[in-house]
Amino acid sequence: MSIAAIAAGYILDRVHAPFNFTLCFLLTVGGLILSYIAIGMTREPVDQEKSVPEYLPSPWKGGLAILRRDKNFMGYLVVRALSQFATMGFAFYIVYGLLHFGMSDLTAGFLTATLTISSTIASALMGWLGDRLGHRAMLIAGSVAVALSSLIAWGAPSIGWLYPVFILNGLANVAIWTIGMAITVEFGNEETRPTYIGLSNTLVAPFTIVAPLIGGWIAETAGFQTTFMISAIGGLLTAVLLFWLVRDPRPRGRVENS
């Protein structure tokens, strides 16, 4: 993905419009077709060990029971919803670079490559650390990365400062989405886990949709820097709430012996 981002930057910079965008879109379609062919050829191993109970409660009843009973999970959902507003400034980094610093297409490609490289490295590193220190700790670290990324973007004096902004952006995305999925499956047991996953995805989805719209409205009415400052405050608040409201759902013994 990093090579593709740099290549897209070169194409947009060297090929005359509108053929530059047309070529990028055609290459994207070709890459998607190849990736779906590869996925279609993949076969999942048959699970012979998992036992499915004969009676499963209604997802609605089971979900409501979980929300009433599991306060730790409720705190986690609140934090996940808040994190969507904390990261709303991420969507405007490239636009800010274009409008505020006159960023070229090639620089945009390098920044996108920086994002993908940092995300790739963070996925491996934070996954490894999460198995040993607990995924909650990685979520807190990711929330701090959100705050730092937004603060640097808010005060960036030149285009070069956007590189650490995008590196921290990559770390934060991995923590909120990849580590967020990993910690979700640690709630409950084998029987209730699908309900936990469904609740986490369904209840957070409206905030995921609304947050960028609110961010865009703030950016248009009050400016990009106001959006970045609100995101920074949201990142710090998310880290504090994770520390005080959420306990690591994985038993301590499993963390230490992983």
Short mmCIF file of C-alpha atoms in Angstrom, two decimals:
data_model
loop_
_atom_site.label_atom_id
_atom_site.label_comp_id
_atom_site.label_asym_id
_atom_site.label_seq_id
_atom_site.Cartn_x
_atom_site.Cartn_y
_atom_site.Cartn_z
CA MET A 1 0.00 0.00 0.00
CA SER A 2 2.87 2.37 0.71
CA ILE A 3 4.36 1.81 -2.76
CA ALA A 4 0.91 2.29 -4.27
CA ALA A 5 0.45 5.58 -2.41
CA ILE A 6 3.79 6.92 -3.69
CA ALA A 7 2.99 5.67 -7.22
CA ALA A 8 -0.37 7.45 -7.09
CA GLY A 9 1.42 10.64 -6.10
CA TYR A 10 3.79 10.35 -9.06
CA ILE A 11 0.91 9.63 -11.46
CA LEU A 12 -1.09 12.61 -10.22
CA ASP A 13 2.00 14.82 -10.44
CA ARG A 14 3.37 13.68 -13.83
CA VAL A 15 0.31 12.68 -15.91
CA HIS A 16 -1.94 15.45 -17.22
CA ALA A 17 -5.50 15.71 -15.93
CA PRO A 18 -7.96 14.08 -16.25
CA PHE A 19 -5.96 11.04 -17.32
CA ASN A 20 -4.00 10.99 -14.03
CA PHE A 21 -7.10 10.33 -11.95
CA THR A 22 -8.49 7.95 -14.58
CA LEU A 23 -5.30 5.87 -14.46
CA CYS A 24 -5.33 5.80 -10.65
CA PHE A 25 -8.96 4.64 -10.60
CA LEU A 26 -8.33 1.93 -13.21
CA LEU A 27 -5.33 0.60 -11.27
CA THR A 28 -7.44 0.61 -8.10
CA VAL A 29 -10.19 -1.41 -9.77
CA GLY A 30 -7.62 -3.91 -11.08
CA GLY A 31 -6.07 -4.27 -7.64
CA LEU A 32 -9.47 -4.83 -6.02
CA ILE A 33 -10.38 -7.50 -8.57
CA LEU A 34 -7.12 -9.37 -7.90
CA SER A 35 -7.58 -9.10 -4.13
CA TYR A 36 -11.14 -10.48 -4.28
CA ILE A 37 -9.96 -13.36 -6.46
CA ALA A 38 -7.33 -14.17 -3.82
CA ILE A 39 -9.94 -13.99 -1.04
CA GLY A 40 -12.27 -16.23 -3.03
CA MET A 41 -9.54 -18.88 -3.25
CA THR A 42 -9.04 -18.88 0.54
CA ARG A 43 -10.63 -21.69 2.54
CA GLU A 44 -11.22 -21.47 6.29
CA PRO A 45 -10.26 -24.52 8.38
CA VAL A 46 -13.16 -26.52 9.78
CA ASP A 47 -13.64 -25.95 13.52
CA GLN A 48 -14.41 -29.30 15.18
CA GLU A 49 -13.95 -28.13 18.76
CA LYS A 50 -16.50 -25.33 19.11
CA SER A 51 -19.85 -26.42 20.51
CA VAL A 52 -22.96 -24.39 19.69
CA PRO A 53 -25.75 -24.55 22.33
CA GLU A 54 -29.11 -25.86 21.14
CA TYR A 55 -30.96 -22.83 22.48
CA LEU A 56 -29.74 -19.30 21.80
CA PRO A 57 -31.57 -16.30 23.28
CA SER A 58 -32.88 -13.55 21.03
CA PRO A 59 -30.06 -11.15 20.10
CA TRP A 60 -32.18 -8.26 21.38
CA LYS A 61 -32.94 -9.87 24.72
CA GLY A 62 -29.42 -11.20 25.07
CA GLY A 63 -27.96 -7.82 24.16
CA LEU A 64 -30.11 -5.90 26.63
CA ALA A 65 -29.21 -8.38 29.36
CA ILE A 66 -25.51 -7.89 28.65
CA LEU A 67 -25.81 -4.10 28.72
CA ARG A 68 -27.61 -4.22 32.06
CA ARG A 69 -25.23 -6.75 33.59
CA ASP A 70 -21.78 -5.89 32.24
CA LYS A 71 -20.87 -2.36 33.40
CA ASN A 72 -17.30 -2.81 32.20
CA PHE A 73 -18.54 -3.42 28.66
CA MET A 74 -20.85 -0.40 28.90
CA GLY A 75 -17.86 1.75 29.84
CA TYR A 76 -15.95 0.33 26.88
CA LEU A 77 -18.80 1.23 24.51
CA VAL A 78 -18.88 4.80 25.84
CA VAL A 79 -15.14 5.10 25.25
CA ARG A 80 -15.38 3.66 21.73
CA ALA A 81 -18.15 6.12 20.86
CA LEU A 82 -16.10 9.03 22.19
CA SER A 83 -13.04 7.88 20.24
CA GLN A 84 -14.93 8.44 16.98
CA PHE A 85 -15.21 12.15 17.82
CA ALA A 86 -11.60 12.24 19.01
CA THR A 87 -10.40 11.08 15.58
CA MET A 88 -12.72 13.27 13.51
CA GLY A 89 -9.81 15.58 12.66
CA PHE A 90 -7.93 12.77 10.89
CA ALA A 91 -10.18 13.04 7.84
CA PHE A 92 -9.03 16.62 7.17
CA TYR A 93 -5.24 16.32 7.37
CA ILE A 94 -4.73 16.04 3.61
CA VAL A 95 -7.22 18.84 2.89
CA TYR A 96 -5.48 21.01 5.49
CA GLY A 97 -2.11 20.33 3.87
CA LEU A 98 -3.45 21.26 0.45
CA LEU A 99 -5.18 24.47 1.54
CA HIS A 100 -2.83 25.71 4.26
CA PHE A 101 0.59 24.64 2.93
CA GLY A 102 -0.08 24.30 -0.82
CA MET A 103 0.92 20.63 -0.68
CA SER A 104 1.74 18.94 -4.00
CA ASP A 105 0.20 15.66 -5.18
CA LEU A 106 3.56 13.94 -4.77
CA THR A 107 3.85 15.06 -1.14
CA ALA A 108 0.32 13.79 -0.53
CA GLY A 109 1.44 10.42 -1.84
CA PHE A 110 4.44 10.36 0.49
CA LEU A 111 2.26 11.31 3.45
CA THR A 112 -0.18 8.53 2.59
CA ALA A 113 2.74 6.10 2.35
CA THR A 114 3.91 7.30 5.77
CA LEU A 115 0.46 6.51 7.14
CA THR A 116 0.37 3.00 5.70
CA ILE A 117 3.95 2.16 6.78
CA SER A 118 3.33 3.37 10.34
CA SER A 119 0.04 1.44 10.46
CA THR A 120 1.73 -1.76 9.28
CA ILE A 121 4.51 -1.50 11.85
CA ALA A 122 2.08 -0.50 14.60
CA SER A 123 -0.19 -3.48 13.85
CA ALA A 124 2.61 -5.95 14.52
CA LEU A 125 4.12 -4.07 17.46
CA MET A 126 0.90 -3.16 19.27
CA GLY A 127 -0.52 -6.64 18.74
CA TRP A 128 2.60 -8.16 20.31
CA LEU A 129 2.56 -5.70 23.21
CA GLY A 130 -1.19 -6.13 23.65
CA ASP A 131 -0.75 -9.88 24.18
CA ARG A 132 1.74 -9.17 26.97
CA LEU A 133 0.57 -5.92 28.56
CA GLY A 134 -3.13 -6.11 27.79
CA HIS A 135 -5.08 -4.53 24.95
CA ARG A 136 -6.50 -1.85 27.25
CA ALA A 137 -2.99 -0.44 27.62
CA MET A 138 -2.69 -0.24 23.82
CA LEU A 139 -6.02 1.58 23.60
CA ILE A 140 -4.76 4.14 26.11
CA ALA A 141 -1.54 4.55 24.12
CA GLY A 142 -3.59 5.00 20.94
CA SER A 143 -5.75 7.67 22.58
CA VAL A 144 -2.61 9.57 23.59
CA ALA A 145 -1.41 9.24 19.96
CA VAL A 146 -4.72 10.80 18.84
CA ALA A 147 -4.12 13.78 21.12
CA LEU A 148 -0.48 14.23 20.04
CA SER A 149 -1.31 13.91 16.33
CA SER A 150 -4.06 16.51 16.60
CA LEU A 151 -1.93 18.89 18.67
CA ILE A 152 0.97 18.75 16.20
CA ALA A 153 -1.43 19.35 13.31
CA TRP A 154 -2.94 22.29 15.21
CA GLY A 155 0.44 23.99 15.67
CA ALA A 156 2.30 22.76 12.57
CA PRO A 157 4.44 25.62 11.19
CA SER A 158 5.37 23.84 7.94
CA ILE A 159 4.45 20.88 5.75
CA GLY A 160 7.25 18.76 7.21
CA TRP A 161 5.44 18.59 10.54
CA LEU A 162 2.65 16.59 8.91
CA TYR A 163 4.91 13.52 8.78
CA PRO A 164 4.83 12.92 12.57
CA VAL A 165 1.13 13.80 12.40
CA PHE A 166 0.52 10.94 9.98
CA ILE A 167 2.79 8.54 11.90
CA LEU A 168 0.76 9.13 15.07
CA ASN A 169 -2.40 8.90 12.97
CA GLY A 170 -1.35 5.39 11.93
CA LEU A 171 -0.67 4.35 15.53
CA ALA A 172 -4.03 5.71 16.65
CA ASN A 173 -5.98 3.98 13.87
CA VAL A 174 -4.43 0.62 14.72
CA ALA A 175 -5.22 1.07 18.41
CA ILE A 176 -8.83 2.16 17.90
CA TRP A 177 -9.79 -0.29 15.16
CA THR A 178 -7.47 -3.32 15.19
CA ILE A 179 -6.84 -3.44 18.94
CA GLY A 180 -10.46 -2.41 19.49
CA MET A 181 -11.61 -5.54 17.67
CA ALA A 182 -9.14 -7.68 19.60
CA ILE A 183 -10.35 -6.48 23.00
CA THR A 184 -14.02 -6.85 22.00
CA VAL A 185 -13.69 -10.63 21.58
CA GLU A 186 -12.29 -10.88 25.12
CA PHE A 187 -15.61 -9.89 26.67
CA GLY A 188 -17.96 -12.68 27.66
CA ASN A 189 -17.56 -16.38 26.91
CA GLU A 190 -17.81 -18.60 23.84
CA GLU A 191 -21.61 -18.49 23.94
CA THR A 192 -22.09 -14.74 24.43
CA ARG A 193 -19.13 -13.48 22.39
CA PRO A 194 -21.07 -13.04 19.10
CA THR A 195 -23.58 -10.84 20.93
CA TYR A 196 -20.77 -8.72 22.39
CA ILE A 197 -19.26 -8.27 18.92
CA GLY A 198 -22.64 -7.37 17.42
CA LEU A 199 -23.35 -4.84 20.15
CA SER A 200 -19.93 -3.23 19.80
CA ASN A 201 -20.22 -2.82 16.03
CA THR A 202 -23.89 -1.81 15.93
CA LEU A 203 -24.00 0.68 18.80
CA VAL A 204 -20.79 2.45 17.78
CA ALA A 205 -21.71 2.69 14.07
CA PRO A 206 -23.97 5.80 14.41
CA PHE A 207 -21.14 7.73 16.09
CA THR A 208 -18.74 6.60 13.36
CA ILE A 209 -21.10 8.08 10.76
CA VAL A 210 -21.92 11.31 12.59
CA ALA A 211 -18.44 12.25 13.87
CA PRO A 212 -16.89 13.17 10.46
CA LEU A 213 -19.98 15.22 9.58
CA ILE A 214 -19.65 17.19 12.81
CA GLY A 215 -15.92 17.55 12.18
CA GLY A 216 -16.60 18.90 8.70
CA TRP A 217 -19.14 21.39 10.06
CA ILE A 218 -16.67 22.61 12.70
CA ALA A 219 -13.89 22.89 10.09
CA GLU A 220 -16.12 24.93 7.78
CA THR A 221 -17.50 27.25 10.45
CA ALA A 222 -14.58 27.60 12.88
CA GLY A 223 -11.55 26.38 10.91
CA PHE A 224 -9.40 23.27 10.73
CA GLN A 225 -7.35 24.18 13.78
CA THR A 226 -10.46 24.28 15.96
CA THR A 227 -11.32 20.80 14.74
CA PHE A 228 -7.82 19.58 15.56
CA MET A 229 -7.93 21.10 19.06
CA ILE A 230 -11.30 19.48 19.80
CA SER A 231 -9.88 16.15 18.57
CA ALA A 232 -6.87 16.55 20.86
CA ILE A 233 -9.12 17.18 23.86
CA GLY A 234 -11.23 14.17 22.86
CA GLY A 235 -8.13 11.97 22.66
CA LEU A 236 -7.01 12.96 26.16
CA LEU A 237 -10.52 12.47 27.54
CA THR A 238 -10.70 9.03 25.90
CA ALA A 239 -7.41 8.02 27.53
CA VAL A 240 -8.63 9.19 30.97
CA LEU A 241 -11.96 7.34 30.64
CA LEU A 242 -10.18 4.18 29.51
CA PHE A 243 -8.00 4.37 32.62
CA TRP A 244 -10.87 4.98 35.05
CA LEU A 245 -13.91 3.25 33.53
CA VAL A 246 -12.61 0.19 31.70
CA ARG A 247 -10.85 -2.86 33.11
CA ASP A 248 -8.97 -5.28 30.88
CA PRO A 249 -11.58 -8.01 30.23
CA ARG A 250 -8.90 -10.66 29.82
CA PRO A 251 -7.95 -12.44 33.08
CA ARG A 252 -4.56 -11.29 34.33
CA GLY A 253 -3.18 -14.80 34.15
CA ARG A 254 -3.80 -15.01 30.41
CA VAL A 255 -1.98 -11.75 29.80
CA GLU A 256 1.09 -12.84 31.69
CA ASN A 257 1.27 -16.29 30.13
CA SER A 258 0.70 -15.25 26.52
#
